[in-house]
Coordinates of N, CA and C in Angstrom, one line a residue:
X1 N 82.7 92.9 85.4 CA 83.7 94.0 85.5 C 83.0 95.4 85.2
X2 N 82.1 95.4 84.4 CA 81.2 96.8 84.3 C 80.4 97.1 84.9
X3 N 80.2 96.6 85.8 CA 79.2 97.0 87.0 C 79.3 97.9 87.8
X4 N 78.4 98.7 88.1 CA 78.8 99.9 88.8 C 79.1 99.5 89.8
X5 N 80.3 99.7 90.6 CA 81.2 99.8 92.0 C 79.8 100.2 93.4
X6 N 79.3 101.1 93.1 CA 78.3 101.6 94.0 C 77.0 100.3 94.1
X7 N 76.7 99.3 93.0 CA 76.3 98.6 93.3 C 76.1 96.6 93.6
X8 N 77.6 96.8 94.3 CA 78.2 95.7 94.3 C 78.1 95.7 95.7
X9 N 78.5 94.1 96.6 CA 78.2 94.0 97.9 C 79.7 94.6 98.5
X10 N 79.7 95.5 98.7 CA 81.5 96.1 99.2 C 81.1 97.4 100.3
X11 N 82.2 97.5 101.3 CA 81.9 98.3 102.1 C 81.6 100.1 101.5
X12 N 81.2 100.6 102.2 CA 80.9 102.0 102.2 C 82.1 102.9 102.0
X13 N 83.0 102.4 102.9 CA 83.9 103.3 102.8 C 84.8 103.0 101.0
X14 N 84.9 102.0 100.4 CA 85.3 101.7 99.2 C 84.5 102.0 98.4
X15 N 83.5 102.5 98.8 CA 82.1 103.2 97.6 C 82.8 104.6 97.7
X16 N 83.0 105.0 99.0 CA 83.4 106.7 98.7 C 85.0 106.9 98.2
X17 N 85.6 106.1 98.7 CA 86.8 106.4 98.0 C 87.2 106.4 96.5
X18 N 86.4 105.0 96.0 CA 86.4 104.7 94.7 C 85.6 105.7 93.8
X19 N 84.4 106.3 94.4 CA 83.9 107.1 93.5 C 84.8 108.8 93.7
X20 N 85.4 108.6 94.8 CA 86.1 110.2 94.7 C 87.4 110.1 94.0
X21 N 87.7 109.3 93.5 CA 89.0 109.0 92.3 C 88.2 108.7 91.1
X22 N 86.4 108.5 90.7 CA 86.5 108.3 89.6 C 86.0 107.2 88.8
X23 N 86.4 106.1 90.1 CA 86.0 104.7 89.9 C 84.8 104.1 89.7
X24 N 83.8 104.2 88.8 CA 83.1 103.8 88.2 C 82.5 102.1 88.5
X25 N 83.2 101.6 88.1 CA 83.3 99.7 88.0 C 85.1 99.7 88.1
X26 N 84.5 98.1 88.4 CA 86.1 97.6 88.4 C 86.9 97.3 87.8
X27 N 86.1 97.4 86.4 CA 87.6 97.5 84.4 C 87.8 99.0 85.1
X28 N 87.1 100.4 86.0 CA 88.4 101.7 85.5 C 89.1 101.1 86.7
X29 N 89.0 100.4 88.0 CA 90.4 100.6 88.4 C 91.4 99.2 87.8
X30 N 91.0 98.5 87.2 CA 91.8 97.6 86.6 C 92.6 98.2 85.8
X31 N 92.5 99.1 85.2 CA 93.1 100.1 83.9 C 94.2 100.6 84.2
X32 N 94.1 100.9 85.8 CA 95.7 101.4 86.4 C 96.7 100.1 86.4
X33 N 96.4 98.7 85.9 CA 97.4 98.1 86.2 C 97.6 97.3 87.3
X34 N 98.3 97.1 87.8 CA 98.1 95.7 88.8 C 96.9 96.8 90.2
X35 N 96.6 95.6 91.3 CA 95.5 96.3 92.6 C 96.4 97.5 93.6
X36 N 97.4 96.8 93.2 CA 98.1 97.6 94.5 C 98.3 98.6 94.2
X37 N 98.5 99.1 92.8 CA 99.0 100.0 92.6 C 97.8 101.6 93.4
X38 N 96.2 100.6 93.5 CA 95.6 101.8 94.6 C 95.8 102.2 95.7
X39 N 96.8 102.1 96.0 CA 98.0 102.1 97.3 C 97.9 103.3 97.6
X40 N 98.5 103.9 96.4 CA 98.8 105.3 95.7 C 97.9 106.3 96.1
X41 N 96.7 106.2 96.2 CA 95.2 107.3 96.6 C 95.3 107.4 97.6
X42 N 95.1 108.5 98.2 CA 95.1 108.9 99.8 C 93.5 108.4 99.9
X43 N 93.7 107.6 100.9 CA 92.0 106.8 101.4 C 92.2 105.1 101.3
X44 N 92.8 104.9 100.6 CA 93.1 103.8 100.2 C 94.0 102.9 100.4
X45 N 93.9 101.9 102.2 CA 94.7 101.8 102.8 C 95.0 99.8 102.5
X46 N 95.5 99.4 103.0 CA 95.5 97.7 103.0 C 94.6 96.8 103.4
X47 N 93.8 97.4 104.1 CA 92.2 96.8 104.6 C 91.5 97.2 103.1
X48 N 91.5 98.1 102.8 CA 90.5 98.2 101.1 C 91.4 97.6 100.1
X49 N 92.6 97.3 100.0 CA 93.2 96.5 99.0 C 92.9 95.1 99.0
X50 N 92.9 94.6 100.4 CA 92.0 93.4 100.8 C 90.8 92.8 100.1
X51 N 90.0 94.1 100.2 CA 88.4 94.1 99.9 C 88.6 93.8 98.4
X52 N 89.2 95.1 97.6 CA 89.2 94.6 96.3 C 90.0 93.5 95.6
X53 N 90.9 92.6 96.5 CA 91.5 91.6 95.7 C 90.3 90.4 96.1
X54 N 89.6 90.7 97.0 CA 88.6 89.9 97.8 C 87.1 90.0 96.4
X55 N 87.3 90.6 95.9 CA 85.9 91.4 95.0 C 86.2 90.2 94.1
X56 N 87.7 90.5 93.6 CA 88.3 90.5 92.3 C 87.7 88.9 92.6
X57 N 89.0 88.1 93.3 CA 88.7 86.7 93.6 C 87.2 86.2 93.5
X58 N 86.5 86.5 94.3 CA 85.0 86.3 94.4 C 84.2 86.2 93.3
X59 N 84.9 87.0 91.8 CA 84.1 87.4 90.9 C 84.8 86.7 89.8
X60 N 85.7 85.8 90.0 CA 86.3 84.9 88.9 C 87.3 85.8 88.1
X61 N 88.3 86.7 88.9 CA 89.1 88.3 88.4 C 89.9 87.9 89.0
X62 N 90.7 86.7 89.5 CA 91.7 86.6 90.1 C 92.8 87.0 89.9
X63 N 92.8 86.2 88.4 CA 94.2 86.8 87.3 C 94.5 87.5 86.9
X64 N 93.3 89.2 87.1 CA 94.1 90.1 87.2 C 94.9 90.6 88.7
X65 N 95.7 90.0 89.6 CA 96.3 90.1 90.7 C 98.0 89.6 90.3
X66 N 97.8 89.0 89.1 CA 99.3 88.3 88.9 C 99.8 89.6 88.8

């Protein structure tokens, strides 16, 4: 979960969006509370909600999707 975002295997376009809100690793956007709630960010459409519940899963972070 502390790993930097920029170097994880994830598209490009979820490197720039995540770093233009901030997003560091994936404990700060867990911090907002459930995935979807990145809905919310202009850039951040349902194909990159995918990605990140796709990260989450992949990385044994399932449970935070409940």
């Amino acid at each position: 979960m502390n790993q930097a975002i920029n170097e994880l295997a994830v598209s490009e376009e979820f490197k720039v969006v995540t770093a233009a809100y901030g997003y560091r690793t994936l404990e700060d956007i867990l911090r907002m509370g459930k995935a979807y709630e990145m809905l919310k960010h202009e850039g951040f459409g349902y194909r990159m909600l995918f990605e990140l519940t796709g990260i989450l899963r992949g990385n044994g972070l399932g449970g935070y999707l409940d």
